[in-house]
C-alpha cells in the first residue's frame, strides 16, 4: 500500500494537517524558537510531575468546573470585540487565580490551556505555537504562584479552613501568590517579545500607569473572588457581571487609542492630529514659542503599488511610520493625512532645527531596507520622500491652516525640484528656502535642500544667527526668488 501524493504542498496525505517540518514555529529566529520550545517543554514537565501526585476529588472538580465556566463566559463576551494584536490585556485571572489559591497545582497548570483553546476556536485563529507558548507561560506563572501560596500556608493545610483561622496571613499569601503570577508571566512573555524585537518599549507595553492600575485591579478582584468562594459558590453570580465591567474598563483605553490612531500605520489619524496640533499652535502663538509643521509625501508611491502590489505598499506605509517614530522626539506629533501623505508637528523647534529633523526623516526613509518579497537578498524597493516644512518663528501669529498651506507649498516645490529632498518656508517674512544650483553650492553646506554660506555657520553645529531666518542664508536656482512664496 502507498499513500497518494497530497494535493496541498507541505500537508500530510489524506488530511489538512501540515507536516511537522512546515510548522510556523520553525520559521522563528533561532533564539526565539529555542526560548519558546524551552518554555513549552518546562510547562509539560511540570504538568507531568503534578499529574503524578494528583488525587481526584469530586468537590474540587466541581469548583474547577464552575470557575472554568465563568472564564468561558468571559471568552464568549469578547467575541464581538475581537482579540487585539500585540500584548493582550484581559481579566481571566479573576477566575484562574482562585483556581491557583483553592485547588491543587495541576488545575492551575491546565486551565490556561483550556481557555486558550476555546479562544482559538471561538474568538480568533492565531498560529498554534503562539497559543501553546502563551498557555505554557501562563501555566508556569500559575504553577509558581501556587507553590508560593501553599508554601506560606502550613504543610497539608486546607486553604479554605486556614482562612477562617488566620485571615490576615491568608490574605498575605494570596497577595504574594498574585504578585508571583504577574511577575513570572510578564517576565516570560516580555522575554519572548524582546528576543523577537529588541526595539520593543517595555515601559509602554506593561509598565505604564494605566497598565499597572489595571493589573492591580485584576489581582484584587481575583483575591475577592477566591475569598467569596470560601463562603459560597453563589459568589460567582455576583462576581460575573463585575468582572465583565472590569473587562470593558480595561478595553476602554485601547478603544480610545484605536479611535485616535490610523489603523494601517499606528500614527495619529488626521482628525486627532489636527485637533492636537491646533492646540499646540495656539499655545506656541500665546507663549511666543517657535514651532514647525512638516508635510511628507512618498515619491511615486502609485508606481510601487502597481509594480509590487498593495500588500507591499501597506508595508511601505508601516515602515515610513516606524521611521518617523524612531527619528522624532517623544513630544512631536506624527500623523497620517491619508494615502501616502504624512504630517509632523514639531513644538519648541526653530526653523533651522526643524529643517534638520525633516532631513533626518528623509534620509532615514531613503535607507529603509524594504524588499520585494520581504526577505533580505531579494530585490530592494527604493523608497524616497519629499518633505515641505513651514516654521512659526518667535512672535509670529499664525493659524494651523496657514502653516499647513505653507508646508504644502514647500512640499510642491520639493516635488518640482526633483523629489527626495526637503524644502522650507519661514512664516516670519514669507520667503521660501530653496536649494541653489550645483555650481553655486557652498562647500560648507549643512543640509540637503537648503544651504548655509560658510561664514554663517556657527562652530557649535551650524545654527543660524539669532533672528535670521533660513531665507537669509539661501540662494535660488531661478528667477522665482524674486516672487517668493508668502503665507
Tab-separated table of C-alpha atoms in Angstrom:
chain	number	residue	atom	x	y	z
A	1	UNK	CA	0.000	0.000	0.000
A	2	UNK	CA	1.182	3.504	-0.755
A	3	UNK	CA	-0.153	6.939	0.066
A	4	UNK	CA	-1.331	9.155	-2.746
A	5	UNK	CA	0.509	12.432	-3.081
A	6	UNK	CA	-1.216	15.230	-1.214
A	7	UNK	CA	-2.758	17.879	-3.415
A	8	UNK	CA	-1.601	20.588	-0.968
A	9	UNK	CA	2.193	21.003	-0.691
A	10	UNK	CA	3.535	20.706	2.829
A	11	UNK	CA	0.489	18.815	4.201
A	12	UNK	CA	0.149	15.195	5.164
A	13	UNK	CA	-1.688	12.956	2.675
A	14	UNK	CA	-5.333	12.385	3.450
A	15	UNK	CA	-5.952	15.376	5.740
A	16	UNK	CA	-5.222	19.063	6.145
A	17	UNK	CA	-2.617	18.741	8.892
A	18	UNK	CA	0.670	20.443	7.977
A	19	UNK	CA	3.841	18.400	8.171
A	20	UNK	CA	5.950	18.899	11.293
A	21	UNK	CA	8.760	20.490	9.309
A	22	UNK	CA	6.276	23.032	7.911
A	23	UNK	CA	5.038	24.262	11.295
A	24	UNK	CA	5.356	28.081	11.570
A	25	UNK	CA	7.416	27.737	14.754
A	26	UNK	CA	10.429	26.644	12.696
A	27	UNK	CA	10.409	29.967	10.839
A	28	UNK	CA	11.116	31.881	14.057
A	29	UNK	CA	14.624	33.276	14.663
A	30	UNK	CA	16.777	30.617	16.381
A	31	UNK	CA	16.897	32.373	19.767
A	32	UNK	CA	13.160	32.980	19.833
A	33	UNK	CA	12.435	29.410	18.727
A	34	UNK	CA	14.706	27.975	21.413
A	35	UNK	CA	13.081	30.103	24.121
A	36	UNK	CA	9.539	29.224	23.010
A	37	UNK	CA	10.290	25.493	22.943
A	38	UNK	CA	12.069	25.678	26.309
A	39	UNK	CA	9.035	27.295	27.978
A	40	UNK	CA	6.649	24.759	26.416
A	41	UNK	CA	8.798	21.799	27.491
A	42	UNK	CA	9.140	23.192	31.020
A	43	UNK	CA	5.370	23.539	31.301
A	44	UNK	CA	4.808	19.986	30.042
A	45	UNK	CA	7.349	18.654	32.542
A	46	UNK	CA	5.686	20.496	35.442
A	47	UNK	CA	2.275	19.235	34.344
A	48	UNK	CA	3.577	15.673	34.268
A	49	UNK	CA	5.035	15.943	37.771
A	50	UNK	CA	1.801	17.473	39.109
A	51	UNK	CA	-0.304	14.783	37.428
A	52	UNK	CA	1.761	12.036	39.062
A	53	UNK	CA	0.965	13.401	42.550
A	54	UNK	CA	-2.671	14.317	41.777
A	55	UNK	CA	-5.535	12.907	43.840
A	56	UNK	CA	-9.038	13.206	42.462
A	57	UNK	CA	-11.800	14.907	44.449
A	58	UNK	CA	-15.355	15.459	43.184
A	59	UNK	CA	-15.713	18.687	45.186
A	60	UNK	CA	-12.526	20.138	43.771
A	61	UNK	CA	-13.574	19.170	40.253
A	62	UNK	CA	-16.935	20.940	40.748
A	63	UNK	CA	-15.171	24.119	41.912
A	64	UNK	CA	-12.796	23.945	38.948
A	65	UNK	CA	-15.714	23.470	36.538
A	66	UNK	CA	-17.566	26.486	37.997
A	67	UNK	CA	-14.565	28.795	37.643
A	68	UNK	CA	-13.789	27.413	34.185
A	69	UNK	CA	-17.382	28.108	33.125
A	70	UNK	CA	-17.031	31.756	34.210
A	71	UNK	CA	-13.860	32.009	32.145
A	72	UNK	CA	-15.695	30.524	29.158
A	73	UNK	CA	-18.467	33.108	29.539
A	74	UNK	CA	-15.835	35.869	29.534
A	75	UNK	CA	-14.326	34.416	26.344
A	76	UNK	CA	-17.735	34.469	24.689
A	77	UNK	CA	-18.254	38.091	25.695
A	78	UNK	CA	-15.044	39.064	23.864
A	79	UNK	CA	-16.137	37.545	20.553
A	80	UNK	CA	-17.812	40.704	19.262
A	81	UNK	CA	-14.928	42.985	20.248
A	82	UNK	CA	-12.355	40.509	18.952
A	83	UNK	CA	-8.829	39.971	20.176
A	84	UNK	CA	-6.420	42.874	19.622
A	85	UNK	CA	-2.939	42.413	18.229
A	86	UNK	CA	0.143	42.613	20.425
A	87	UNK	CA	0.177	42.131	24.182
A	88	UNK	CA	-3.431	41.391	25.185
A	89	UNK	CA	-4.885	42.727	28.444
A	90	UNK	CA	-7.737	40.647	29.869
A	91	UNK	CA	-9.386	39.695	33.175
A	92	UNK	CA	-9.157	35.899	33.050
A	93	UNK	CA	-7.010	35.895	36.182
A	94	UNK	CA	-10.174	36.879	38.085
A	95	UNK	CA	-11.319	33.268	37.559
A	96	UNK	CA	-7.990	31.493	37.223
A	97	UNK	CA	-6.147	32.870	40.246
A	98	UNK	CA	-8.813	31.429	42.595
A	99	UNK	CA	-8.032	28.058	40.984
A	100	UNK	CA	-4.389	28.601	41.946
A	101	UNK	CA	-5.335	29.509	45.522
A	102	UNK	CA	-8.070	26.980	46.275
A	103	UNK	CA	-7.131	23.891	44.225
A	104	UNK	CA	-4.147	21.587	43.651
A	105	UNK	CA	-1.446	22.816	41.287
A	106	UNK	CA	-2.491	20.527	38.389
A	107	UNK	CA	-5.684	22.518	37.886
A	108	UNK	CA	-3.674	25.738	37.755
A	109	UNK	CA	-1.358	24.301	35.103
A	110	UNK	CA	-4.096	23.118	32.744
A	111	UNK	CA	-6.707	25.892	32.981
A	112	UNK	CA	-4.881	28.372	30.682
A	113	UNK	CA	-4.531	25.673	28.014
A	114	UNK	CA	-8.281	25.002	28.079
A	115	UNK	CA	-9.133	28.690	27.955
A	116	UNK	CA	-6.748	29.478	25.083
A	117	UNK	CA	-8.022	26.501	23.108
A	118	UNK	CA	-11.504	27.966	23.500
A	119	UNK	CA	-10.218	31.393	22.426
A	120	UNK	CA	-8.609	29.848	19.340
A	121	UNK	CA	-11.888	28.154	18.439
A	122	UNK	CA	-14.396	30.863	19.308
A	123	UNK	CA	-12.639	34.248	19.042
A	124	UNK	CA	-9.674	34.366	16.684
A	125	UNK	CA	-7.395	31.965	14.849
A	126	UNK	CA	-3.756	32.524	15.649
A	127	UNK	CA	-0.624	30.494	14.853
A	128	UNK	CA	-0.883	27.451	17.143
A	129	UNK	CA	2.624	27.864	18.533
A	130	UNK	CA	1.636	31.300	19.890
A	131	UNK	CA	-1.340	29.858	21.731
A	132	UNK	CA	0.713	26.964	23.049
A	133	UNK	CA	3.525	29.251	24.200
A	134	UNK	CA	1.087	31.644	25.892
A	135	UNK	CA	-0.645	28.752	27.651
A	136	UNK	CA	2.719	27.386	28.784
A	137	UNK	CA	3.918	30.777	30.049
A	138	UNK	CA	0.697	31.389	31.980
A	139	UNK	CA	0.732	27.809	33.271
A	140	UNK	CA	4.270	28.205	34.615
A	141	UNK	CA	3.260	31.520	36.195
A	142	UNK	CA	0.261	29.892	37.889
A	143	UNK	CA	2.378	26.928	38.975
A	144	UNK	CA	4.947	29.252	40.560
A	145	UNK	CA	2.164	31.226	42.262
A	146	UNK	CA	0.632	28.024	43.622
A	147	UNK	CA	3.964	26.977	45.131
A	148	UNK	CA	4.312	30.394	46.804
A	149	UNK	CA	0.779	30.360	48.227
A	150	UNK	CA	0.892	26.811	49.567
A	151	UNK	CA	4.445	27.373	50.777
A	152	UNK	CA	3.270	30.169	53.059
A	153	UNK	CA	0.415	28.063	54.438
A	154	UNK	CA	1.180	25.153	56.812
A	155	UNK	CA	2.036	21.931	55.026
A	156	UNK	CA	-1.068	19.961	54.140
A	157	UNK	CA	-3.394	22.711	55.330
A	158	UNK	CA	-6.769	23.370	53.716
A	159	UNK	CA	-6.766	26.895	52.164
A	160	UNK	CA	-10.473	27.374	52.916
A	161	UNK	CA	-10.177	26.283	56.536
A	162	UNK	CA	-6.967	28.256	57.102
A	163	UNK	CA	-8.733	31.467	56.010
A	164	UNK	CA	-11.110	31.382	58.977
A	165	UNK	CA	-8.334	30.727	61.497
A	166	UNK	CA	-5.726	33.172	60.122
A	167	UNK	CA	-7.402	35.639	57.734
A	168	UNK	CA	-4.548	38.156	57.730
A	169	UNK	CA	-1.933	35.544	56.838
A	170	UNK	CA	-4.276	34.083	54.213
A	171	UNK	CA	-4.581	37.499	52.540
A	172	UNK	CA	-0.803	37.980	52.643
A	173	UNK	CA	-0.326	34.589	50.985
A	174	UNK	CA	-2.962	35.398	48.347
A	175	UNK	CA	-1.299	38.734	47.586
A	176	UNK	CA	2.126	37.100	47.277
A	177	UNK	CA	0.567	34.479	45.030
A	178	UNK	CA	-0.877	37.143	42.705
A	179	UNK	CA	2.351	39.132	42.538
A	180	UNK	CA	4.332	35.980	41.732
A	181	UNK	CA	1.944	35.079	38.930
A	182	UNK	CA	2.186	38.594	37.456
A	183	UNK	CA	5.991	38.748	37.647
A	184	UNK	CA	6.627	35.298	36.137
A	185	UNK	CA	4.074	35.733	33.363
A	186	UNK	CA	5.328	39.190	32.375
A	187	UNK	CA	8.926	38.019	32.507
A	188	UNK	CA	8.331	35.064	30.178
A	189	UNK	CA	6.122	36.859	27.656
A	190	UNK	CA	8.238	40.002	27.505
A	191	UNK	CA	11.436	37.966	27.167
A	192	UNK	CA	9.980	36.367	24.040
A	193	UNK	CA	8.907	39.769	22.695
A	194	UNK	CA	12.326	41.318	23.303
A	195	UNK	CA	14.083	38.379	21.675
A	196	UNK	CA	11.868	38.796	18.610
A	197	UNK	CA	12.122	42.610	18.546
A	198	UNK	CA	14.811	44.203	20.737
A	199	UNK	CA	13.376	47.656	19.970
A	200	UNK	CA	10.147	46.927	21.865
A	201	UNK	CA	9.472	49.521	24.566
A	202	UNK	CA	8.720	47.529	27.709
A	203	UNK	CA	7.569	50.524	29.714
A	204	UNK	CA	4.911	51.452	27.180
A	205	UNK	CA	3.781	47.831	26.922
A	206	UNK	CA	3.277	46.748	30.539
A	207	UNK	CA	4.759	49.284	32.934
A	208	UNK	CA	2.624	52.297	32.117
A	209	UNK	CA	0.440	53.800	34.814
A	210	UNK	CA	-2.783	52.608	33.197
A	211	UNK	CA	-1.465	49.071	32.658
A	212	UNK	CA	-0.227	48.705	36.240
A	213	UNK	CA	-3.502	50.044	37.594
A	214	UNK	CA	-5.465	47.512	35.531
A	215	UNK	CA	-3.224	44.647	36.677
A	216	UNK	CA	-3.594	45.663	40.336
A	217	UNK	CA	-7.381	45.873	39.958
A	218	UNK	CA	-7.491	42.446	38.362
A	219	UNK	CA	-5.407	40.980	41.192
A	220	UNK	CA	-7.669	42.498	43.856
A	221	UNK	CA	-10.780	41.196	42.087
A	222	UNK	CA	-9.266	37.702	41.877
A	223	UNK	CA	-8.474	37.657	45.607
A	224	UNK	CA	-12.016	38.811	46.396
A	225	UNK	CA	-13.469	36.028	44.215
A	226	UNK	CA	-11.278	33.448	45.973
A	227	UNK	CA	-12.359	34.901	49.312
A	228	UNK	CA	-16.018	34.728	48.360
A	229	UNK	CA	-15.709	31.176	47.071
A	230	UNK	CA	-14.764	30.026	50.568
A	231	UNK	CA	-18.205	31.196	51.694
A	232	UNK	CA	-20.404	30.022	48.822
A	233	UNK	CA	-20.209	29.119	45.145
A	234	UNK	CA	-23.073	31.577	44.625
A	235	UNK	CA	-20.422	34.298	44.881
A	236	UNK	CA	-19.798	33.683	41.165
A	237	UNK	CA	-23.260	35.024	40.333
A	238	UNK	CA	-22.282	38.343	41.910
A	239	UNK	CA	-18.719	38.356	40.580
A	240	UNK	CA	-19.519	37.614	36.918
A	241	UNK	CA	-21.123	40.978	35.997
A	242	UNK	CA	-18.433	42.829	37.945
A	243	UNK	CA	-15.709	41.003	36.018
A	244	UNK	CA	-17.491	41.818	32.764
A	245	UNK	CA	-17.471	45.504	33.685
A	246	UNK	CA	-13.786	45.271	34.572
A	247	UNK	CA	-13.064	43.718	31.175
A	248	UNK	CA	-14.764	46.653	29.473
A	249	UNK	CA	-12.847	49.178	31.551
A	250	UNK	CA	-9.555	47.532	30.583
A	251	UNK	CA	-10.527	47.699	26.912
A	252	UNK	CA	-11.573	51.358	27.202
A	253	UNK	CA	-8.048	52.876	26.878
A	254	UNK	CA	-7.371	50.552	23.949
A	255	UNK	CA	-10.579	51.648	22.218
A	256	UNK	CA	-9.659	55.292	22.783
A	257	UNK	CA	-6.229	54.649	21.308
A	258	UNK	CA	-7.753	52.908	18.303
A	259	UNK	CA	-10.120	55.843	17.781
A	260	UNK	CA	-7.115	58.219	17.749
A	261	UNK	CA	-4.823	56.114	15.611
A	262	UNK	CA	-4.630	55.368	11.925
A	263	UNK	CA	-5.351	51.657	11.578
A	264	UNK	CA	-2.693	50.980	8.957
A	265	UNK	CA	0.290	52.816	10.470
A	266	UNK	CA	-0.488	53.347	14.158
A	267	UNK	CA	0.186	57.093	13.866
A	268	UNK	CA	-2.424	59.664	14.788
A	269	UNK	CA	-5.266	59.856	12.314
A	270	UNK	CA	-5.978	63.127	10.518
A	271	UNK	CA	-8.782	64.314	12.813
A	272	UNK	CA	-6.843	63.627	16.026
A	273	UNK	CA	-3.648	65.172	14.667
A	274	UNK	CA	-5.420	68.356	13.577
A	275	UNK	CA	-7.139	68.695	16.938
A	276	UNK	CA	-3.943	68.282	18.957
A	277	UNK	CA	-1.834	70.300	16.517
A	278	UNK	CA	-4.273	73.227	16.667
A	279	UNK	CA	-3.899	73.296	20.442
A	280	UNK	CA	-0.089	73.256	20.126
A	281	UNK	CA	-0.092	76.107	17.595
A	282	UNK	CA	-2.369	78.223	19.789
A	283	UNK	CA	-0.067	77.580	22.753
A	284	UNK	CA	3.022	78.499	20.710
A	285	UNK	CA	1.432	81.764	19.497
A	286	UNK	CA	0.311	82.641	23.025
A	287	UNK	CA	3.721	81.998	24.614
A	288	UNK	CA	5.834	83.231	21.704
A	289	UNK	CA	7.482	79.823	21.267
A	290	UNK	CA	8.908	78.503	17.993
A	291	UNK	CA	7.122	75.668	16.211
A	292	UNK	CA	7.212	73.937	12.830
A	293	UNK	CA	4.948	71.802	10.664
A	294	UNK	CA	6.167	69.367	8.013
A	295	UNK	CA	4.248	67.562	5.279
A	296	UNK	CA	5.767	64.343	3.919
A	297	UNK	CA	4.694	62.726	0.682
A	298	UNK	CA	6.145	59.487	-0.694
A	299	UNK	CA	7.624	59.750	-4.156
A	300	UNK	CA	5.994	57.658	-6.892
A	301	UNK	CA	4.025	55.579	-4.414
A	302	UNK	CA	1.449	54.594	-7.044
A	303	UNK	CA	4.257	53.074	-9.077
A	304	UNK	CA	5.268	50.935	-6.077
A	305	UNK	CA	1.686	49.723	-5.665
A	306	UNK	CA	1.332	48.967	-9.378
A	307	UNK	CA	4.679	47.144	-9.591
A	308	UNK	CA	4.802	45.191	-6.326
A	309	UNK	CA	1.183	45.103	-5.175
A	310	UNK	CA	-0.804	46.799	-2.448
A	311	UNK	CA	0.411	44.451	0.297
A	312	UNK	CA	3.943	45.730	-0.165
A	313	UNK	CA	2.530	49.246	-0.398
A	314	UNK	CA	0.947	48.785	3.016
A	315	UNK	CA	4.267	47.513	4.360
A	316	UNK	CA	5.971	50.627	2.989
A	317	UNK	CA	3.473	52.825	4.845
A	318	UNK	CA	4.141	50.947	8.085
A	319	UNK	CA	7.901	51.289	7.598
A	320	UNK	CA	7.547	55.027	6.961
A	321	UNK	CA	5.552	55.377	10.173
A	322	UNK	CA	8.231	53.438	12.050
A	323	UNK	CA	10.971	55.644	10.611
A	324	UNK	CA	9.141	58.797	11.686
A	325	UNK	CA	8.557	57.436	15.174
A	326	UNK	CA	12.208	56.489	15.508
A	327	UNK	CA	13.549	59.871	14.429
A	328	UNK	CA	11.030	62.204	16.049
A	329	UNK	CA	11.084	63.202	19.694
A	330	UNK	CA	8.577	61.984	22.267
A	331	UNK	CA	6.641	65.245	22.281
A	332	UNK	CA	6.436	65.637	18.482
A	333	UNK	CA	3.133	64.768	16.809
A	334	UNK	CA	3.185	62.487	13.769
A	335	UNK	CA	0.069	61.617	11.829
A	336	UNK	CA	-1.189	60.229	8.561
A	337	UNK	CA	-3.310	62.510	6.438
A	338	UNK	CA	-4.340	59.745	4.070
A	339	UNK	CA	-2.882	57.858	1.154
A	340	UNK	CA	0.876	58.339	1.129
A	341	UNK	CA	0.858	61.732	2.859
A	342	UNK	CA	2.069	62.176	6.431
A	343	UNK	CA	2.325	65.217	8.664
A	344	UNK	CA	4.557	66.190	11.576
A	345	UNK	CA	4.242	68.940	14.175
A	346	UNK	CA	7.450	69.933	15.947
A	347	UNK	CA	6.878	72.033	19.096
A	348	UNK	CA	9.645	74.191	20.588
A	349	UNK	CA	11.579	73.921	17.330
A	350	UNK	CA	13.306	76.743	15.458
A	351	UNK	CA	13.377	76.832	11.682
A	352	UNK	CA	16.913	75.505	11.320
A	353	UNK	CA	16.285	72.647	13.768
A	354	UNK	CA	13.024	71.741	12.066
A	355	UNK	CA	14.900	71.512	8.807
A	356	UNK	CA	17.472	69.196	10.373
A	357	UNK	CA	14.748	66.921	11.768
A	358	UNK	CA	12.958	66.762	8.425
A	359	UNK	CA	16.212	65.958	6.686
A	360	UNK	CA	16.943	63.158	9.128
A	361	UNK	CA	13.490	61.701	8.466
A	362	UNK	CA	14.055	61.937	4.701
A	363	UNK	CA	17.479	60.289	4.911
A	364	UNK	CA	16.172	57.537	7.198
A	365	UNK	CA	13.383	56.722	4.746
A	366	UNK	CA	15.833	56.569	1.835
A	367	UNK	CA	17.817	53.900	3.718
A	368	UNK	CA	14.864	51.694	4.678
A	369	UNK	CA	15.552	48.005	3.910
A	370	UNK	CA	12.334	47.175	2.040
A	371	UNK	CA	12.450	44.092	-0.180
A	372	UNK	CA	10.053	42.923	-2.869
A	373	UNK	CA	9.327	39.532	-1.290
A	374	UNK	CA	10.021	40.561	2.305
A	375	UNK	CA	13.360	38.758	2.653
A	376	UNK	CA	16.876	40.258	2.519
A	377	UNK	CA	18.702	39.326	-0.637
A	378	UNK	CA	15.721	39.821	-2.891
A	379	UNK	CA	15.074	42.939	-4.943
A	380	UNK	CA	15.285	46.071	-2.807
A	381	UNK	CA	12.472	48.549	-3.307
A	382	UNK	CA	13.736	52.120	-3.426
A	383	UNK	CA	11.501	54.396	-1.345
A	384	UNK	CA	12.054	58.143	-1.113
A	385	UNK	CA	10.033	61.037	0.252
A	386	UNK	CA	9.699	64.754	-0.356
A	387	UNK	CA	9.097	66.999	2.652
A	388	UNK	CA	7.823	70.541	2.931
A	389	UNK	CA	8.456	72.441	6.183
A	390	UNK	CA	6.851	75.621	7.472
A	391	UNK	CA	8.258	77.281	10.588
A	392	UNK	CA	6.413	79.518	13.016
A	393	UNK	CA	9.107	81.851	14.241
A	394	UNK	CA	9.112	83.612	17.609
A	395	UNK	CA	6.400	86.214	17.856
A	396	UNK	CA	4.559	85.172	14.706
A	397	UNK	CA	0.789	84.873	14.853
A	398	UNK	CA	-0.408	82.115	12.542
A	399	UNK	CA	-3.144	79.512	12.403
A	400	UNK	CA	-2.585	75.811	11.781
A	401	UNK	CA	-4.289	76.108	8.394
A	402	UNK	CA	-1.777	78.773	7.341
A	403	UNK	CA	1.141	76.637	8.426
A	404	UNK	CA	-0.243	73.637	6.540
A	405	UNK	CA	-0.732	75.751	3.427
A	406	UNK	CA	2.853	76.962	3.679
A	407	UNK	CA	4.185	73.430	4.231
A	408	UNK	CA	2.126	72.229	1.271
A	409	UNK	CA	3.622	74.935	-0.923
A	410	UNK	CA	7.100	73.903	0.194
A	411	UNK	CA	6.256	70.257	-0.498
A	412	UNK	CA	5.077	71.153	-4.006
A	413	UNK	CA	8.371	72.949	-4.553
A	414	UNK	CA	10.311	69.879	-3.342
A	415	UNK	CA	8.418	67.708	-5.821
A	416	UNK	CA	9.014	70.161	-8.667
A	417	UNK	CA	12.725	70.388	-7.816
A	418	UNK	CA	13.370	66.683	-8.315
A	419	UNK	CA	11.843	64.890	-5.295
A	420	UNK	CA	13.727	63.182	-2.431
A	421	UNK	CA	14.528	66.486	-0.748
A	422	UNK	CA	13.361	68.963	1.872
A	423	UNK	CA	12.097	72.457	1.116
A	424	UNK	CA	11.098	75.034	3.657
A	425	UNK	CA	9.076	78.203	4.166
A	426	UNK	CA	9.601	80.500	7.127
A	427	UNK	CA	6.456	82.398	8.028
A	428	UNK	CA	8.143	85.393	9.611
A	429	UNK	CA	8.953	87.019	6.269
A	430	UNK	CA	7.068	84.832	3.854
A	431	UNK	CA	10.137	83.721	1.902
A	432	UNK	CA	10.943	80.185	0.802
A	433	UNK	CA	14.235	78.465	1.412
A	434	UNK	CA	15.381	76.743	-1.784
A	435	UNK	CA	18.439	74.899	-2.952
A	436	UNK	CA	20.971	76.839	-5.051
A	437	UNK	CA	22.326	75.383	-8.286
A	438	UNK	CA	25.234	72.976	-8.002
A	439	UNK	CA	27.837	75.436	-9.282
A	440	UNK	CA	26.874	77.960	-6.588
A	441	UNK	CA	26.604	75.463	-3.712
A	442	UNK	CA	28.980	76.415	-0.875
A	443	UNK	CA	31.470	73.835	0.315
A	444	UNK	CA	30.330	74.140	3.929
A	445	UNK	CA	26.693	73.232	3.183
A	446	UNK	CA	24.991	71.789	6.222
A	447	UNK	CA	21.726	70.477	4.852
A	448	UNK	CA	20.378	68.846	1.757
A	449	UNK	CA	17.823	71.161	0.146
A	450	UNK	CA	18.850	74.373	1.954
A	451	UNK	CA	22.436	75.561	2.275
A	452	UNK	CA	24.210	77.999	4.581
A	453	UNK	CA	27.181	80.073	3.473
A	454	UNK	CA	30.259	79.062	5.394
A	455	UNK	CA	30.511	82.418	7.168
A	456	UNK	CA	27.011	81.976	8.650
A	457	UNK	CA	27.713	78.620	10.256
A	458	UNK	CA	28.487	78.703	13.934
A	459	UNK	CA	31.320	76.442	15.176
A	460	UNK	CA	28.900	74.686	17.550
A	461	UNK	CA	26.974	72.869	14.842
A	462	UNK	CA	25.537	75.027	12.093
A	463	UNK	CA	22.981	77.141	13.943
A	464	UNK	CA	21.694	80.230	12.199
A	465	UNK	CA	22.464	83.564	13.854
A	466	UNK	CA	19.739	84.686	16.220
A	467	UNK	CA	16.930	86.475	14.442
A	468	UNK	CA	17.900	85.176	10.998
A	469	UNK	CA	15.527	83.024	9.000
A	470	UNK	CA	16.707	80.325	6.660
A	471	UNK	CA	15.787	82.554	3.732
A	472	UNK	CA	18.581	84.933	4.764
A	473	UNK	CA	21.178	82.288	4.087
A	474	UNK	CA	19.954	80.597	0.939
A	475	UNK	CA	20.374	81.228	-2.727
A	476	UNK	CA	17.978	80.300	-5.515
A	477	UNK	CA	18.344	78.419	-8.764
A	478	UNK	CA	15.891	80.513	-10.783
A	479	UNK	CA	14.313	83.905	-11.095
A	480	UNK	CA	11.478	82.559	-8.906
A	481	UNK	CA	13.314	84.035	-5.926
A	482	UNK	CA	12.065	87.459	-6.922
A	483	UNK	CA	8.488	86.269	-6.321
A	484	UNK	CA	8.996	84.341	-3.134
A	485	UNK	CA	6.142	82.335	-1.637
A	486	UNK	CA	4.188	84.171	1.011
A	487	UNK	CA	1.772	82.739	3.556
